Structure formats: C-alpha cells, structure tokens
C-alpha cells in the first residue's frame, strides 16, 4: 500500500489532484469526507466536491473517527479530504485535551493503515498549509496552526509520497 | 512565444526576478501595470517599481483590460505586474458577477496571447500566493483567495514555465 | 564556513531540522536565542526549545546584536533561532528608522560572518515565511512582512544552502 499526502494553500488544486490520483486506481474507491456542514458556505463547497466526484466514489462522511471509516469498506483506493477539517473538528470538540486526543488518534490511524495495507492499494490524504502568513492575533488560531502542523508532520513522516500544490501544479517534495 | 508565471508570497522578490527575466530580451519591452493608486502606501510602491524599471520599459497602466493592453504596442517582451491587483480590481468592480467576468476575461486573455504569439517572444505574469495562512474571517477575503486561486491555476496551465519565489530564490515548478 | 538558511511556515519543523543539522557538527555548539520572553505563550515555546537542546548547545540570549553574540564563543557550529523574532525586535525598538537600522545590522552581520569564517564550520539561520496569506489589514504587520522579506532575501543571498520546510520535510531550494 502506498500512502500519499497532498498539501498546499487554499484554492491551489489539492482536491482536484487528489481525485485525479485516486481515479488512476480501479473501483471500488472510497472517499472519506471530514467536513461538517455547519454553514451555507461550507455546504456549497461540499456540494461542489460531491458533484466533482460523480459516482466514481463511495462516500463516507466521518468528521473524527478516521480509523472506523477506513475499516468500513473494502477499497482499492481511499481519499481522505481533508486533515484540515479533521484537526479543526477534534480541536473544537476537545478544547481542554486536544493535544492528547490528537496524539491518540494519530497512533490509532497509523495502526489502522497497517491493518488495511494488504487489501488497499493507495491511501491519499489532503491537508492544508496554514502557517505561512502573519502569526494570527487570535489564540485559537495559533493553537490550530500548531496542531495542524503536528498532524501534517506526522502524516508526512509515514507517507511514501508528499506533494505540494501551487497554482494547480504538483511539486513532489518526498 | 514563451509564457512565464512567477508566483510566491509578499516581499519574496517576484517583481525583481520578473524584471530580470524581461531584461534578458531586447527592447522594446512593455510593462503593464495593473495597480490602482488608491492610497499613499500603494502610490509609494508604484513609485519604487517605476524607479526600478528606469527607462527600460514602455509602461502601460491598465487595471482591467489586459487584452487591449497587450495589443497596444509591439514588444519583444511583456511583463504584467500583477494578476493579484488585476483580480482584486475585477472583484471590486463586479461584486455580483465577478466569477462570470473573470472567466470571460481569462478566455479573452488566452485568445489575445494566441494572437500576439508570433510577434512577441515572451510574456511574463507576476502573481501572489495568498491562501497559505489561516482561512480569513472576512468573507470578501475568502472570495478573493478562491478567485485568485482560479486565476493562478488558469494562467499556470497555459504557461510554459512557472517559478515559485521564496526569500529571493526562484524555484522552477513547471 | 558554510552558511545555511532554513525557512518555511509556522510549525513546519524548521527548528527541529536546524538542530539536527547543527548536531551533525562537533561540540562546542552555540545556540543564539533571539526571542524575548514577553508573555506566557512565548515563555512556554522557549522552555520547549531549551528542553529540545538539552546540554548539546551553549545558549546565548541576544535579541538584537547578533554580531556580538557571534563573536562571544568559539564554536564549530552556530544556530541562530530565529531571524523572525530578531526582525520583530528591531522593528519594535526603532519604529521611526527600522529600515536604516536593519540595513546597518545586516551589513555588520555579513562582516562578522566573514571574520568568524575560519574558526567556525557552519552557521545556521532559522527564519519564517510570513507573506503567503492575505495582505494584513494592520499596517505594522504589512511593514513587518516587507522588512522580514528584506532580511530573508539578504541572508538567502549570502547563504550557501537554503532549505524550505514543509510538513516536516526539508526541500533544498539553493
């Protein structure tokens, strides 16, 4: 099994490239959607993503428990879109012990990836770079930047390939 | 004709590198300036850019209609600085139908580039990456990040070469 | 002597990689800490950095005068962490003539690096990219982005190697 991480800024073509990579593999393909539809803007984004996928993927909506979601269906390829929302969900659900929870979830995820490594060909994670601007004045934002940094470094370290997307161009950095 | 896109963060050396690339070509060289001098800070930035160019370029000030600007003068090389301001101008002028307008302008631009491809040797676009920080709390900013993302992906896709600038260093990514 | 610059976003693994590079060299190793402990959050960050270094480094705390700090101890390797705080300190101390002061400090730094080039094997600078988000609405932030851009471009230009860190992965860009 190959683990791939796709990172980059907002609106750089991360999801499009991830989907292209996933569609190189045969069906069944699983798409794990981590976004929570909490307002109209995010609902519209979800709607566009659904439209892009057509019926090329089995969609599993799971905002936190990635391990269970990964074990749910047999798939040639799994696309997890995205770690950004996943990290945000865990932070907002656990304001007092998010660090502990995230470490536990990352280890569980690593174990699950090992478990499915024989029956699955490719697992693709999409994430975001969010720390390349001015340090946010908002404390929760600073916490989030550090937490997502931790997640990205962990997933990158267990990935076989890492791509940075910029202006729609994929740049292989690992 | 070669199309080149130069992208990167603020104050990374994008304009300096773009100008260096342009000055490798013979005169006449055209510089299309898209910034609107709406306050003292931007006026000062424009003044510095004018000074940098000396009389090495014919300057055309055009904040929206790049196609007309491209057809105005015969040039060996055209430098368009920058798509960031251009996108911002179109968004602010068309708050209700900016998506439609930008698509129309991009297609018109592509056509015009085809038209001038025999008489022009090089067209250089400068743009910015603006989506690598925390998602902005301001809605117009989020719209802008997505719109500029669309512009950057489009121009990158029709470019022969794309460079990312970082700390003054050019990194070829296409 | 080799000069190395490590840049990237927040929480990307810059300090960790810088320390790894430094620990490849023999002792004595010097660590120049530029952060001012003005609040609990930064104190906590400093504490974590101190812990990471254990007693592998001689620590010099110097928030502005890098040249003096570089001349203080004989070292095989010096790690300066980070230019981001250093630039911020100079800006906050000199709100009226920061540009002049920074140019003076950069030239002095260049001279000092030449002076120690025979007795020191490696000097490693850590910095940040801060200009890849939306242009900040706060004027001081915009000034800071430009000033740090100037510092990064200068140090990159005199560096033998420059690395971009992303999700914990080092990418050599010079």
Coordinates of C-alpha atoms in Angstrom, one line a residue:
Chain A
X1 CA 0.0 0.0 0.0
X2 CA 1.2 3.5 -0.8
X3 CA 0.4 6.5 1.4
X4 CA 0.3 9.9 -0.3
X5 CA -0.1 13.3 1.3
X6 CA -1.2 16.3 -0.7
X7 CA -0.6 19.7 0.9
X8 CA -0.7 23.4 -0.1
X9 CA -2.6 26.6 0.3
X10 CA -6.3 27.2 -0.2
X11 CA -7.6 27.0 -3.8
X12 CA -4.4 25.6 -5.1
X13 CA -5.9 22.5 -6.7
X14 CA -5.3 20.0 -3.9
X15 CA -8.6 18.1 -4.1
X16 CA -8.6 18.0 -7.9
X17 CA -5.1 16.5 -8.0
X18 CA -6.0 14.0 -5.2
X19 CA -9.1 12.9 -7.1
X20 CA -7.0 12.5 -10.3
X21 CA -4.5 10.3 -8.4
X22 CA -7.4 8.3 -6.9
X23 CA -9.1 7.8 -10.2
X24 CA -6.0 6.2 -11.6
X25 CA -6.9 3.2 -9.4
X26 CA -9.7 0.8 -10.1
X27 CA -13.1 0.8 -8.3
X28 CA -14.2 0.4 -5.6
X29 CA -12.9 3.8 -4.5
X30 CA -13.8 5.3 -1.1
X31 CA -13.9 9.0 -0.3
X32 CA -13.9 9.9 3.4
X33 CA -15.4 13.4 3.8
X34 CA -14.4 15.1 7.1
X35 CA -16.2 18.5 6.7
X36 CA -19.1 19.3 9.0
X37 CA -21.8 21.3 7.1
X38 CA -22.2 24.0 9.7
X39 CA -23.0 26.9 7.4
X40 CA -24.1 27.7 3.9
X41 CA -20.6 28.4 2.6
X42 CA -19.2 25.0 3.6
X43 CA -22.4 23.3 2.4
X44 CA -21.8 24.9 -1.1
X45 CA -18.2 23.7 -1.0
X46 CA -19.3 20.2 -0.1
X47 CA -21.9 20.2 -2.9
X48 CA -19.2 21.1 -5.4
X49 CA -17.0 18.3 -4.2
X50 CA -19.9 15.8 -4.4
X51 CA -20.5 17.0 -8.0
X52 CA -16.8 16.6 -8.9
X53 CA -16.8 13.0 -7.7
X54 CA -20.0 12.0 -9.5
X55 CA -20.4 8.3 -8.8
X56 CA -16.8 7.5 -9.1
X57 CA -16.5 7.1 -5.3
X58 CA -18.3 5.5 -2.4
X59 CA -18.6 8.5 0.1
X60 CA -18.3 8.0 3.9
X61 CA -19.0 11.1 6.0
X62 CA -16.9 10.9 9.1
X63 CA -15.7 14.0 10.8
X64 CA -13.5 12.4 13.6
X65 CA -13.1 8.6 13.6
X66 CA -11.0 8.0 10.5
X67 CA -9.9 4.6 11.7
X68 CA -13.5 3.2 11.7
X69 CA -14.2 4.9 8.4
X70 CA -11.1 3.2 6.9
X71 CA -12.3 -0.2 8.1
X72 CA -15.9 0.2 6.8
X73 CA -15.5 -0.6 3.1
X74 CA -13.1 -2.7 1.0
X75 CA -11.4 -0.3 -1.4
X76 CA -8.6 -0.2 -3.9
X77 CA -8.1 3.4 -3.0
X78 CA -9.2 5.7 -0.2
X79 CA -9.1 9.5 -0.4
X80 CA -9.4 11.4 2.9
X81 CA -10.4 15.0 2.3
X82 CA -9.2 16.7 4.5
X83 CA -7.0 16.6 7.6
X84 CA -7.6 20.3 7.9
X85 CA -11.2 19.9 8.8
X86 CA -10.5 16.7 10.8
X87 CA -8.0 18.6 13.0
X88 CA -10.4 21.5 13.4
X89 CA -13.2 19.1 14.5
X90 CA -11.0 17.5 17.1
X91 CA -9.8 20.8 18.4
X92 CA -13.4 22.2 18.7
X93 CA -14.7 19.1 20.4
X94 CA -11.8 18.9 22.9
X95 CA -10.7 22.3 23.9
X96 CA -9.1 21.1 27.1
X97 CA -7.3 18.0 25.9
X98 CA -7.0 18.3 22.1
X99 CA -3.2 17.5 22.2
X100 CA -3.7 14.2 24.0
X101 CA -6.7 13.3 21.7
X102 CA -4.8 14.1 18.5
X103 CA -1.8 12.0 19.5
X104 CA -4.1 9.1 20.3
X105 CA -6.0 9.5 17.0
X106 CA -2.7 9.7 15.0
X107 CA -1.4 6.5 16.6
X108 CA -4.7 4.7 16.0
X109 CA -4.7 5.9 12.4
X110 CA -1.2 4.6 11.9
X111 CA -2.3 1.2 13.3
X112 CA -5.4 1.1 11.0
X113 CA -3.3 1.9 8.0
X114 CA -1.1 -1.1 8.8
X115 CA -4.2 -3.3 9.1
X116 CA -5.6 -2.3 5.7
X117 CA -2.2 -2.3 4.0
X118 CA -2.7 -5.6 2.3
X119 CA -6.1 -5.1 0.9
X120 CA -5.8 -1.4 -0.1
X121 CA -3.5 -0.1 -2.8
X122 CA -3.4 3.6 -2.1
X123 CA -4.5 5.9 0.7
X124 CA -4.4 9.6 -0.2
X125 CA -4.6 12.4 2.4
X126 CA -5.4 16.0 1.6
X127 CA -4.3 18.7 4.0
X128 CA -3.5 22.5 4.1
X129 CA -0.6 24.7 4.9
X130 CA -2.0 27.4 7.2
X131 CA 1.1 28.8 8.9
X132 CA 2.7 30.9 6.1
X133 CA 1.1 34.2 7.0
X134 CA 1.5 36.6 9.8
X135 CA 1.1 34.9 13.3
X136 CA -2.7 35.1 13.9
X137 CA -3.7 37.5 16.7
X138 CA -6.4 35.0 17.7
X139 CA -5.2 32.4 20.3
X140 CA -7.4 29.6 19.0
X141 CA -5.9 30.2 15.5
X142 CA -2.4 29.9 16.8
X143 CA -3.3 26.7 18.6
X144 CA -4.8 25.4 15.4
X145 CA -1.7 26.3 13.3
X146 CA 0.5 24.3 15.8
X147 CA -1.9 21.4 16.0
X148 CA -2.3 21.0 12.2
X149 CA 1.5 21.4 11.9
X150 CA 1.8 18.4 14.2
X151 CA -0.7 16.4 12.2
X152 CA 0.9 17.3 8.8
X153 CA 4.4 16.4 10.1
X154 CA 3.1 13.0 11.4
X155 CA 1.2 12.1 8.3
X156 CA 4.1 13.3 6.1
X157 CA 6.5 11.1 8.1
X158 CA 4.5 7.9 7.4
X159 CA 3.8 8.8 3.8
X160 CA 5.6 7.3 0.8
X161 CA 5.0 10.4 -1.3
X162 CA 4.2 14.0 -0.4
X163 CA 3.2 16.7 -2.9
X164 CA 3.0 20.4 -2.5
X165 CA 0.3 22.0 -4.8
X166 CA 0.9 25.6 -6.0
X167 CA -1.2 27.3 -8.6
X168 CA -2.6 23.9 -9.7
X169 CA 0.9 22.4 -10.2
X170 CA 2.0 19.4 -8.1
X171 CA 5.5 19.5 -6.8
X172 CA 6.9 16.2 -5.3
X173 CA 8.7 17.1 -2.1
X174 CA 9.0 13.4 -0.8
Chain B
X1 CA 6.3 32.8 -27.7
X2 CA 7.0 31.7 -24.1
X3 CA 4.6 32.4 -21.3
X4 CA 6.1 32.6 -17.8
X5 CA 4.3 32.8 -14.5
X6 CA 6.1 34.0 -11.3
X7 CA 4.3 33.4 -8.0
X8 CA 5.1 33.5 -4.3
X9 CA 4.4 35.4 -1.1
X10 CA 4.7 39.1 -0.5
X11 CA 8.2 40.6 -0.5
X12 CA 9.8 37.5 -1.9
X13 CA 11.5 39.1 -4.9
X14 CA 8.8 38.3 -7.5
X15 CA 8.9 41.6 -9.4
X16 CA 12.7 41.8 -9.2
X17 CA 13.1 38.4 -10.8
X18 CA 10.4 39.1 -13.4
X19 CA 12.2 42.3 -14.4
X20 CA 15.5 40.4 -14.6
X21 CA 13.9 37.8 -16.9
X22 CA 12.3 40.6 -19.0
X23 CA 15.6 42.5 -19.4
X24 CA 17.2 39.4 -20.9
X25 CA 15.1 40.2 -24.0
X26 CA 15.8 43.1 -26.4
X27 CA 13.8 46.3 -26.4
X28 CA 11.0 47.3 -27.0
X29 CA 9.8 45.9 -23.7
X30 CA 6.3 46.6 -22.4
X31 CA 5.3 46.7 -18.7
X32 CA 1.6 46.5 -17.9
X33 CA 0.9 48.0 -14.5
X34 CA -2.4 46.8 -13.0
X35 CA -2.3 48.6 -9.6
X36 CA -4.7 51.4 -8.9
X37 CA -3.1 54.2 -6.9
X38 CA -5.9 54.4 -4.3
X39 CA -3.8 55.3 -1.3
X40 CA -0.4 56.6 -0.3
X41 CA 1.1 53.2 0.5
X42 CA 0.3 51.8 -2.9
X43 CA 1.5 55.0 -4.6
X44 CA 4.8 54.6 -2.8
X45 CA 5.1 51.0 -4.0
X46 CA 4.2 52.1 -7.6
X47 CA 6.9 54.8 -7.4
X48 CA 9.5 52.3 -6.3
X49 CA 8.5 50.0 -9.2
X50 CA 8.8 52.9 -11.7
X51 CA 12.2 53.7 -10.3
X52 CA 13.3 50.1 -10.7
X53 CA 12.3 50.0 -14.3
X54 CA 14.0 53.3 -15.3
X55 CA 13.6 53.7 -19.0
X56 CA 14.0 50.0 -19.8
X57 CA 10.3 49.6 -20.4
X58 CA 7.3 51.3 -22.1
X59 CA 4.7 51.4 -19.3
X60 CA 1.0 50.9 -19.9
X61 CA -1.3 51.4 -17.0
X62 CA -4.3 49.1 -17.3
X63 CA -6.1 47.8 -14.3
X64 CA -8.6 45.5 -16.0
X65 CA -8.5 45.1 -19.8
X66 CA -5.3 43.2 -20.2
X67 CA -6.2 42.1 -23.8
X68 CA -6.3 45.6 -25.1
X69 CA -3.1 46.5 -23.3
X70 CA -1.4 43.5 -24.8
X71 CA -2.4 44.6 -28.3
X72 CA -1.4 48.3 -27.9
X73 CA 2.4 48.1 -28.5
X74 CA 4.7 45.8 -30.5
X75 CA 7.1 44.3 -27.9
X76 CA 9.7 41.6 -27.7
X77 CA 8.7 41.0 -24.1
X78 CA 5.7 42.0 -22.0
X79 CA 5.7 42.0 -18.2
X80 CA 2.3 42.0 -16.5
X81 CA 2.6 43.1 -12.8
X82 CA 0.4 41.8 -11.3
X83 CA -2.5 39.3 -11.5
X84 CA -3.1 39.9 -7.8
X85 CA -4.2 43.5 -8.3
X86 CA -6.0 42.7 -11.6
X87 CA -8.1 40.0 -9.8
X88 CA -8.8 42.4 -6.9
X89 CA -9.9 45.2 -9.4
X90 CA -12.3 42.8 -11.2
X91 CA -13.7 41.6 -7.9
X92 CA -14.3 45.1 -6.5
X93 CA -15.9 46.3 -9.8
X94 CA -18.2 43.3 -10.1
X95 CA -19.3 42.2 -6.7
X96 CA -22.3 40.4 -8.1
X97 CA -20.9 38.6 -11.1
X98 CA -17.1 38.5 -10.6
X99 CA -17.0 34.8 -11.4
X100 CA -18.6 35.2 -14.8
X101 CA -16.5 38.2 -15.6
X102 CA -13.2 36.6 -14.6
X103 CA -13.9 33.5 -16.7
X104 CA -14.7 35.8 -19.7
X105 CA -11.5 37.8 -19.1
X106 CA -9.4 34.7 -18.8
X107 CA -10.7 33.3 -22.1
X108 CA -10.2 36.7 -23.8
X109 CA -6.7 36.8 -22.5
X110 CA -5.9 33.3 -23.8
X111 CA -7.1 34.3 -27.2
X112 CA -5.1 37.5 -27.2
X113 CA -2.0 35.6 -26.2
X114 CA -2.5 33.4 -29.2
X115 CA -2.9 36.5 -31.5
X116 CA 0.4 38.1 -30.3
X117 CA 2.3 34.8 -30.2
X118 CA 4.2 35.4 -33.4
X119 CA 5.4 38.9 -32.8
X120 CA 6.1 38.6 -29.1
X121 CA 8.9 36.5 -27.7
X122 CA 8.0 36.4 -24.0
X123 CA 5.0 37.2 -21.8
X124 CA 5.7 37.3 -18.0
X125 CA 2.9 37.3 -15.4
X126 CA 3.5 38.1 -11.8
X127 CA 1.1 36.9 -9.2
X128 CA 0.9 36.1 -5.4
X129 CA 0.1 33.1 -3.3
X130 CA -2.4 34.4 -0.7
X131 CA -4.0 31.2 0.6
X132 CA -1.3 29.7 2.8
X133 CA -2.4 31.3 6.1
X134 CA -5.4 30.7 8.4
X135 CA -8.7 30.9 6.5
X136 CA -9.6 34.7 6.6
X137 CA -12.6 35.6 8.9
X138 CA -13.6 38.2 6.3
X139 CA -15.9 36.8 3.6
X140 CA -14.6 39.1 0.8
X141 CA -11.1 37.8 1.6
X142 CA -12.2 34.2 1.3
X143 CA -13.9 35.0 -2.0
X144 CA -10.7 36.7 -3.2
X145 CA -8.5 33.8 -2.2
X146 CA -10.7 31.4 -4.3
X147 CA -10.9 33.8 -7.2
X148 CA -7.1 34.4 -7.3
X149 CA -6.6 30.7 -6.9
X150 CA -8.8 30.2 -10.1
X151 CA -6.7 32.8 -12.0
X152 CA -3.4 31.4 -10.9
X153 CA -4.4 27.8 -11.9
X154 CA -5.6 29.0 -15.3
X155 CA -2.5 31.1 -16.1
X156 CA -0.2 28.3 -14.7
X157 CA -2.0 25.8 -17.0
X158 CA -1.3 27.9 -20.2
X159 CA 2.3 28.8 -19.0
X160 CA 5.4 27.2 -20.4
X161 CA 7.3 27.9 -17.2
X162 CA 6.2 28.6 -13.6
X163 CA 8.5 29.8 -10.9
X164 CA 7.9 30.0 -7.1
X165 CA 9.9 32.7 -5.4
X166 CA 11.0 32.2 -1.8
X167 CA 13.4 34.5 0.1
X168 CA 14.5 35.9 -3.3
X169 CA 15.3 32.5 -4.7
X170 CA 13.5 31.3 -7.9
X171 CA 12.4 27.6 -7.8
X172 CA 11.1 26.2 -11.2
X173 CA 8.0 24.2 -10.5
X174 CA 6.9 23.8 -14.2
Chain C
X1 CA 32.5 28.0 6.6
X2 CA 29.0 27.1 5.3
X3 CA 26.0 29.4 5.8
X4 CA 22.6 27.7 5.8
X5 CA 19.2 29.3 5.9
X6 CA 16.1 27.4 6.9
X7 CA 12.7 28.9 6.1
X8 CA 9.1 27.9 6.0
X9 CA 5.7 28.4 7.7
X10 CA 4.9 28.1 11.4
X11 CA 5.1 24.6 12.9
X12 CA 6.7 23.1 9.9
X13 CA 9.7 21.6 11.7
X14 CA 12.2 24.4 11.0
X15 CA 13.9 24.4 14.4
X16 CA 13.9 20.6 14.6
X17 CA 15.7 20.3 11.3
X18 CA 18.1 23.2 12.1
X19 CA 19.0 21.4 15.4
X20 CA 19.6 18.2 13.5
X21 CA 21.9 19.9 11.0
X22 CA 23.8 21.6 13.9
X23 CA 24.2 18.3 15.8
X24 CA 26.0 16.8 12.9
X25 CA 28.9 19.0 13.8
X26 CA 31.1 18.5 16.9
X27 CA 30.9 20.5 20.1
X28 CA 31.2 23.2 21.1
X29 CA 27.9 24.3 19.5
X30 CA 26.4 27.7 20.1
X31 CA 22.7 28.5 20.1
X32 CA 21.7 32.2 19.8
X33 CA 18.2 32.7 21.0
X34 CA 16.6 35.9 19.8
X35 CA 13.1 35.6 21.4
X36 CA 12.1 38.0 24.1
X37 CA 10.0 36.3 26.8
X38 CA 7.3 38.9 26.8
X39 CA 4.3 36.6 27.6
X40 CA 3.5 33.1 28.9
X41 CA 2.9 31.6 25.4
X42 CA 6.4 32.6 24.2
X43 CA 7.9 31.6 27.5
X44 CA 6.4 28.1 27.0
X45 CA 7.8 27.9 23.5
X46 CA 11.2 29.0 24.8
X47 CA 11.0 26.3 27.5
X48 CA 10.3 23.6 24.9
X49 CA 13.2 24.7 22.8
X50 CA 15.5 24.7 25.8
X51 CA 14.4 21.1 26.5
X52 CA 14.9 20.0 23.0
X53 CA 18.5 21.3 23.1
X54 CA 19.4 19.6 26.4
X55 CA 23.0 20.3 27.0
X56 CA 24.1 19.9 23.4
X57 CA 24.5 23.7 23.0
X58 CA 25.9 26.7 24.8
X59 CA 23.0 29.1 24.7
X60 CA 23.5 32.9 24.2
X61 CA 20.4 35.0 24.6
X62 CA 20.7 38.0 22.3
X63 CA 17.6 39.7 20.9
X64 CA 19.3 42.3 18.7
X65 CA 23.1 42.4 18.5
X66 CA 23.8 39.1 16.5
X67 CA 27.3 40.3 15.6
X68 CA 28.5 40.5 19.3
X69 CA 26.8 37.2 20.0
X70 CA 28.6 35.5 17.1
X71 CA 32.0 36.8 18.5
X72 CA 31.4 35.7 22.1
X73 CA 32.2 32.0 22.0
X74 CA 34.4 29.8 19.8
X75 CA 32.1 27.3 18.1
X76 CA 32.2 24.6 15.5
X77 CA 28.6 25.5 14.6
X78 CA 26.3 28.3 15.5
X79 CA 22.5 28.1 15.2
X80 CA 20.6 31.4 15.2
X81 CA 16.9 30.9 16.1
X82 CA 15.3 33.0 14.7
X83 CA 15.5 35.9 12.3
X84 CA 11.8 36.3 12.6
X85 CA 12.0 37.4 16.2
X86 CA 15.2 39.4 15.6
X87 CA 13.5 41.4 12.8
X88 CA 10.4 41.9 15.0
X89 CA 12.6 43.2 17.9
X90 CA 14.4 45.7 15.7
X91 CA 11.1 46.9 14.2
X92 CA 9.6 47.4 17.7
X93 CA 12.7 49.1 19.1
X94 CA 13.0 51.5 16.1
X95 CA 9.6 52.4 14.8
X96 CA 10.9 55.5 13.0
X97 CA 14.1 54.3 11.4
X98 CA 13.9 50.5 11.3
X99 CA 14.8 50.3 7.6
X100 CA 18.1 52.1 8.2
X101 CA 18.9 50.1 11.3
X102 CA 18.1 46.8 9.6
X103 CA 20.4 47.6 6.7
X104 CA 23.2 48.5 9.1
X105 CA 22.7 45.4 11.1
X106 CA 22.7 43.2 8.0
X107 CA 25.9 44.6 6.8
X108 CA 27.5 44.3 10.2
X109 CA 26.3 40.7 10.3
X110 CA 27.9 40.0 6.9
X111 CA 31.2 41.4 8.1
X112 CA 31.1 39.4 11.3
X113 CA 30.4 36.2 9.4
X114 CA 33.5 36.9 7.3
X115 CA 35.5 37.4 10.5
X116 CA 34.5 34.1 12.0
X117 CA 34.6 32.1 8.7
X118 CA 38.0 30.5 9.5
X119 CA 37.2 29.3 13.0
X120 CA 33.6 28.3 12.5
X121 CA 32.4 25.4 10.3
X122 CA 28.7 26.1 10.0
X123 CA 26.3 29.0 10.7
X124 CA 22.6 28.1 10.5
X125 CA 19.8 30.7 10.4
X126 CA 16.2 29.9 11.0
X127 CA 13.5 32.2 9.7
X128 CA 9.8 32.2 8.7
X129 CA 7.8 32.9 5.6
X130 CA 5.0 35.3 6.7
X131 CA 3.8 36.8 3.4
X132 CA 1.8 33.9 1.9
X133 CA -1.6 34.9 3.3
X134 CA -4.0 37.7 2.6
X135 CA -2.3 41.1 2.8
X136 CA -2.7 42.0 6.6
X137 CA -5.2 44.8 7.3
X138 CA -2.8 46.0 10.1
X139 CA -0.2 48.5 8.9
X140 CA 2.6 47.3 11.3
X141 CA 2.0 43.8 10.0
X142 CA 2.5 44.9 6.4
X143 CA 5.7 46.8 7.4
X144 CA 6.9 43.6 9.2
X145 CA 6.2 41.4 6.1
X146 CA 8.3 43.7 4.0
X147 CA 11.1 44.1 6.5
X148 CA 11.4 40.3 7.1
X149 CA 11.2 39.8 3.3
X150 CA 14.2 42.1 3.0
X151 CA 16.1 40.2 5.8
X152 CA 15.3 36.8 4.2
X153 CA 16.4 37.9 0.8
X154 CA 19.6 39.3 2.2
X155 CA 20.5 36.2 4.3
X156 CA 19.5 33.8 1.4
X157 CA 21.8 35.7 -0.9
X158 CA 24.8 35.2 1.3
X159 CA 23.9 31.6 2.2
X160 CA 25.4 28.5 0.6
X161 CA 22.3 26.4 1.2
X162 CA 18.7 27.4 1.7
X163 CA 16.0 24.9 2.7
X164 CA 12.2 25.3 2.7
X165 CA 10.5 23.2 5.3
X166 CA 7.0 21.9 4.6
X167 CA 5.1 19.4 6.8
X168 CA 8.4 18.5 8.4
X169 CA 10.1 17.8 5.0
X170 CA 13.2 19.8 4.0
X171 CA 13.3 20.9 0.4
X172 CA 16.6 22.3 -0.8
X173 CA 15.9 25.4 -2.9
X174 CA 19.5 26.7 -3.1

